[in-house]
Coordinates of C-alpha atoms in Angstrom, one line a residue:
M25 CA 0.0 0.0 0.0
I26 CA 1.4 3.4 -1.1
P27 CA 1.1 6.0 1.8
A28 CA -1.4 8.7 1.3
D29 CA 1.2 11.5 1.4
V30 CA 3.2 9.8 -1.4
I31 CA 0.0 9.6 -3.6
R32 CA -0.8 13.3 -2.9
N33 CA 2.8 14.3 -3.9
I34 CA 2.7 12.3 -7.1
R35 CA -0.8 13.6 -8.0
R36 CA 0.4 17.2 -7.4
I37 CA 3.3 16.8 -9.8
Q38 CA 1.0 15.0 -12.3
I39 CA -1.5 17.8 -12.3
K40 CA 1.1 20.6 -12.6
S41 CA 3.0 18.8 -15.4
S42 CA -0.1 17.9 -17.4
H43 CA -1.3 21.6 -17.4
I44 CA 2.1 22.8 -18.6
V45 CA 2.2 20.2 -21.3
D46 CA -1.4 20.9 -22.5
D47 CA -1.0 24.6 -22.5
L48 CA 2.6 25.1 -23.8
L49 CA 4.6 22.1 -24.8
V50 CA 2.6 19.4 -26.7
G51 CA 2.7 21.2 -30.0
R52 CA 6.3 22.3 -29.6
W53 CA 7.4 18.7 -28.7
H54 CA 5.9 17.4 -31.9
S55 CA 7.6 20.0 -34.0
A56 CA 11.0 19.8 -32.2
F57 CA 11.3 16.0 -32.3
K58 CA 10.6 14.6 -35.7
G59 CA 9.7 11.0 -36.2
R60 CA 12.1 8.5 -37.7
G61 CA 11.0 9.1 -41.3
M62 CA 8.1 9.1 -43.7
E63 CA 6.0 6.1 -44.4
F64 CA 3.8 5.6 -47.6
E65 CA 0.1 5.8 -46.7
E66 CA -2.0 6.0 -49.9
V67 CA -2.5 7.7 -53.3
R68 CA -5.2 10.2 -54.3
P69 CA -6.0 12.2 -57.4
Y70 CA -3.8 15.1 -58.2
Q71 CA -5.2 18.5 -57.1
V72 CA -4.2 22.0 -58.3
G73 CA -1.3 23.2 -56.0
D74 CA 0.1 19.7 -55.2
D75 CA 3.8 19.2 -55.6
V76 CA 4.4 17.5 -59.0
R77 CA 7.3 15.7 -57.4
S78 CA 4.8 13.6 -55.5
I79 CA 3.1 12.2 -58.6
D80 CA 3.0 8.4 -58.7
W81 CA 3.7 7.8 -62.4
N82 CA 2.8 4.1 -62.3
V83 CA -0.7 4.7 -60.9
T84 CA -1.1 7.7 -63.2
A85 CA -0.3 5.6 -66.3
R86 CA -2.8 2.9 -65.3
A87 CA -5.6 5.3 -64.3
G88 CA -5.2 7.7 -67.2
E89 CA -5.2 10.7 -64.8
P90 CA -2.5 12.0 -62.3
F91 CA -2.3 10.6 -58.8
I92 CA 0.0 11.6 -56.0
K93 CA 1.6 9.7 -53.2
L94 CA 0.7 10.6 -49.6
F95 CA 3.1 9.9 -46.7
R96 CA 2.7 10.1 -43.0
E97 CA 5.4 10.7 -40.4
E98 CA 6.6 7.6 -38.5
R99 CA 5.9 9.3 -35.2
E100 CA 6.7 6.8 -32.5
M101 CA 10.0 7.7 -30.8
S102 CA 11.7 6.5 -27.6
V103 CA 12.9 9.0 -25.0
V104 CA 15.3 8.2 -22.2
L105 CA 15.5 10.4 -19.1
L106 CA 19.1 9.9 -17.8
V107 CA 18.8 11.5 -14.4
D108 CA 21.5 12.2 -11.8
I109 CA 20.2 11.5 -8.2
S110 CA 23.6 11.8 -6.4
R111 CA 23.7 13.5 -3.0
S112 CA 24.5 16.9 -4.5
Q113 CA 21.0 16.9 -6.0
D114 CA 19.5 17.3 -2.4
F115 CA 20.9 20.8 -2.2
G116 CA 18.6 23.8 -2.5
S117 CA 18.9 27.3 -1.1
V118 CA 15.3 28.4 -2.1
H119 CA 11.9 26.7 -1.8
Q120 CA 13.0 23.6 -3.8
T121 CA 16.0 21.3 -4.1
K122 CA 17.7 20.4 -7.3
R123 CA 16.1 17.0 -7.1
Q124 CA 12.6 18.4 -6.7
L125 CA 13.2 20.6 -9.8
V126 CA 14.5 17.6 -11.7
T127 CA 11.5 15.6 -10.8
E128 CA 9.1 18.2 -12.1
L129 CA 11.2 18.6 -15.2
A130 CA 11.2 14.8 -15.8
A131 CA 7.5 14.6 -15.3
T132 CA 6.9 17.4 -17.8
L133 CA 9.1 15.8 -20.4
A134 CA 7.5 12.4 -19.8
F135 CA 4.0 13.6 -20.2
S136 CA 5.0 15.6 -23.4
A137 CA 6.4 12.3 -24.8
I138 CA 3.3 10.2 -24.2
K139 CA 0.9 12.9 -25.4
N140 CA 2.7 12.5 -28.7
N141 CA 2.5 8.7 -28.6
D142 CA 6.2 8.4 -27.9
K143 CA 7.8 6.0 -25.4
V144 CA 9.7 7.2 -22.4
G145 CA 12.2 5.4 -20.1
L146 CA 14.1 6.4 -17.0
T147 CA 17.6 5.7 -15.8
M148 CA 18.7 7.1 -12.4
F149 CA 22.3 7.2 -11.5
S150 CA 24.8 8.4 -8.9
D151 CA 28.3 6.7 -9.1
M152 CA 26.3 3.6 -10.0
I153 CA 23.1 2.8 -11.8
E154 CA 20.4 3.2 -9.1
Q155 CA 17.3 2.2 -11.2
S156 CA 16.4 1.7 -14.8
L157 CA 12.9 1.5 -16.4
P158 CA 12.8 0.7 -20.1
P159 CA 10.8 3.0 -22.5
R160 CA 7.1 2.5 -22.5
Q161 CA 3.9 4.4 -23.2
G162 CA 1.0 5.4 -21.0
S163 CA 0.3 7.6 -18.0
R164 CA 0.6 4.7 -15.5
H165 CA 4.2 4.4 -16.6
V166 CA 4.8 8.1 -16.2
L167 CA 3.4 8.0 -12.6
R168 CA 5.9 5.1 -11.9
I169 CA 8.7 7.4 -13.2
I170 CA 7.5 10.2 -10.9
R171 CA 7.3 7.9 -7.9
E172 CA 10.8 6.5 -8.5
L173 CA 12.3 10.0 -8.9
L174 CA 10.7 11.2 -5.7
Y175 CA 11.4 8.3 -3.4
T176 CA 14.4 6.3 -4.6
D177 CA 17.1 6.7 -1.9
P178 CA 20.4 6.5 -3.8
V179 CA 23.0 4.0 -2.6
G180 CA 25.8 5.9 -4.2
T181 CA 26.9 9.4 -3.3
R182 CA 29.0 10.8 -6.1
T183 CA 28.3 11.5 -9.7
D184 CA 29.6 9.2 -12.5
I185 CA 28.3 10.4 -15.9
T186 CA 30.6 8.1 -17.7
A187 CA 29.1 5.0 -16.1
A188 CA 25.6 6.3 -16.9
L189 CA 26.5 6.9 -20.6
E190 CA 28.1 3.4 -20.8
H191 CA 24.9 1.9 -19.4
L192 CA 22.9 3.8 -22.0
G193 CA 25.2 2.3 -24.7
R194 CA 24.6 -1.2 -23.5
T195 CA 20.8 -0.9 -23.1
S196 CA 19.8 1.3 -26.0
R197 CA 20.8 -0.2 -29.4
R198 CA 18.4 1.9 -31.4
R199 CA 18.7 5.7 -31.6
R200 CA 17.0 7.5 -28.7
V201 CA 16.3 11.1 -27.6
V202 CA 18.2 11.3 -24.3
F203 CA 17.8 14.1 -21.8
L204 CA 21.0 14.0 -19.6
I205 CA 19.8 15.8 -16.5
S206 CA 22.5 16.6 -13.9
D207 CA 24.4 19.4 -12.1
F208 CA 27.5 17.9 -13.9
Q209 CA 29.6 17.8 -10.8
D210 CA 31.9 15.3 -12.4
Q211 CA 34.9 15.2 -14.7
G212 CA 36.5 12.9 -17.3
Y213 CA 33.3 12.0 -19.1
E214 CA 33.9 14.0 -22.3
Q215 CA 34.9 11.0 -24.4
A216 CA 31.9 8.9 -23.3
L217 CA 29.6 11.8 -24.2
K218 CA 31.3 12.1 -27.5
V219 CA 30.7 8.5 -28.3
M220 CA 27.1 8.5 -27.2
R221 CA 26.2 11.7 -29.1
R222 CA 27.0 9.9 -32.4
K223 CA 24.5 7.1 -31.5
H224 CA 21.8 9.2 -29.8
D225 CA 20.2 12.6 -29.7
I226 CA 21.8 13.9 -26.5
I227 CA 20.3 16.9 -24.8
P228 CA 22.2 18.1 -21.7
V229 CA 20.1 19.7 -19.0
L230 CA 22.2 21.7 -16.5
V231 CA 20.5 22.0 -13.1
R232 CA 22.0 24.5 -10.6
D233 CA 21.4 26.5 -7.5
K234 CA 22.7 30.1 -7.3
R235 CA 24.3 29.4 -3.8
E236 CA 26.6 26.9 -5.4
S237 CA 28.6 29.8 -6.9
E238 CA 27.9 32.5 -4.3
L239 CA 28.7 32.5 -0.6
P240 CA 26.7 34.8 1.7
A241 CA 28.5 36.6 4.5
M242 CA 27.6 34.4 7.5
G243 CA 30.9 34.3 9.5
L244 CA 32.9 31.1 9.9
V245 CA 31.0 28.3 8.2
A246 CA 31.8 24.6 8.0
L247 CA 30.9 23.4 4.4
R248 CA 30.4 19.8 3.8
S249 CA 30.4 18.2 0.4
P250 CA 27.3 16.0 0.0
E251 CA 29.2 13.8 -2.4
T252 CA 32.5 13.3 -0.7
G253 CA 31.6 14.1 2.9
Q254 CA 34.7 16.4 3.1
I255 CA 34.3 19.3 5.5
V256 CA 36.0 22.6 5.0
E257 CA 35.8 25.7 7.3
V258 CA 35.4 28.9 5.4
D259 CA 35.4 32.5 6.6
T260 CA 32.6 33.9 4.7
T261 CA 33.1 37.4 6.1
S262 CA 36.2 37.7 3.9
R263 CA 35.4 39.3 0.6
Q264 CA 38.6 37.7 -0.8
C265 CA 37.4 34.3 0.3
R266 CA 34.0 34.8 -1.3
A267 CA 35.6 36.1 -4.5
R268 CA 37.9 33.1 -4.7
F269 CA 35.0 30.7 -4.2
H270 CA 32.9 32.5 -6.8
A271 CA 35.8 32.5 -9.3
M272 CA 36.5 28.8 -8.8
M273 CA 32.8 27.8 -9.3
I274 CA 32.4 30.0 -12.4
D275 CA 35.6 28.4 -13.8
K276 CA 34.1 24.9 -13.3
Q277 CA 30.9 26.0 -15.1
K278 CA 32.9 27.6 -17.9
R279 CA 34.8 24.4 -18.5
T280 CA 31.6 22.4 -18.7
D281 CA 30.1 24.9 -21.1
Q282 CA 33.3 24.8 -23.3
M283 CA 33.2 21.0 -23.3
L284 CA 29.6 20.9 -24.4
S285 CA 30.3 23.5 -27.1
R286 CA 33.2 21.4 -28.4
L287 CA 30.8 18.5 -28.8
R288 CA 28.2 20.8 -30.4
L289 CA 25.6 20.0 -27.7
E290 CA 23.2 22.8 -26.8
P291 CA 22.2 22.6 -23.1
I292 CA 19.0 23.5 -21.4
R293 CA 19.9 25.5 -18.2
L294 CA 17.6 25.5 -15.2
E295 CA 18.0 27.0 -11.7
T296 CA 16.2 26.1 -8.5
G297 CA 13.4 28.6 -7.7
G298 CA 13.4 29.9 -11.3
D299 CA 11.1 29.5 -14.3
M300 CA 11.4 26.0 -15.8
I301 CA 9.0 26.6 -18.7
E302 CA 10.7 29.5 -20.4
P303 CA 14.0 27.7 -21.0
L304 CA 12.2 24.6 -22.2
T305 CA 10.0 26.5 -24.7
R306 CA 12.9 28.5 -25.9
Y307 CA 14.9 25.4 -26.5
F308 CA 12.1 23.6 -28.4
D309 CA 11.4 26.7 -30.5
R310 CA 15.1 27.0 -31.5
R311 CA 15.3 23.3 -32.3
Q312 CA 12.1 23.5 -34.4
A313 CA 13.7 26.5 -36.3
K314 CA 16.7 24.4 -37.1
A315 CA 14.7 21.4 -38.3

């Protein structure tokens, strides 16, 4: 029996995500993510304005009048949500943690997929694969995804993007649309990402909290890394100390951005407490314009 508070939380996210999808994203999703190709459907008589390149000359010759071929898009597509649930995702300096933001994002993407008759799967990772659900259709499957994202307690603590990408390579032989959702607090994964982007449509989603790069002046503070457990005492009253911390974090973000740019991967950037929808719609509109 699932506890009542769990059901309420899942239902809340379902309602919020469904409204977002219906109001803003469902049309954009279809336009941004094309199907695998075009499949022949039928022929019909030629009408003024039809593209003459679509004329079926064999049928035209038999019928004695022009007919054209009609095609339909092979729409069904598989989407994989590759989601970082390492301990750093539990951080949040506003009304939500990174993991809460990630759950709402994943739910929104999953409902967008099934509204367009696409399949959606989930792989959650830390420094190991925590849980993996193969791509399927249907709202019941999406509710399972939401539940796992909300309540899976990770065994691992750190982030290993390389391991997650290698798991993707082993389990997804056919081409997928892959949303790689993480704060990217890892290194050494560029080669694995380079390999996977040749096989799959990889979309990095960078999730951050503003306090990860800015220290408030609060006196002597003991900072503990959620992933390594290391504790460092920092004098936050020192402007020089705060400036060094800010510069170090900005440099890390810059190196991640440069790496994604080298691989020609355009990220979606989200921040806790901020608007999730505007970055998504902006990305889908840009992608549609490039199609």
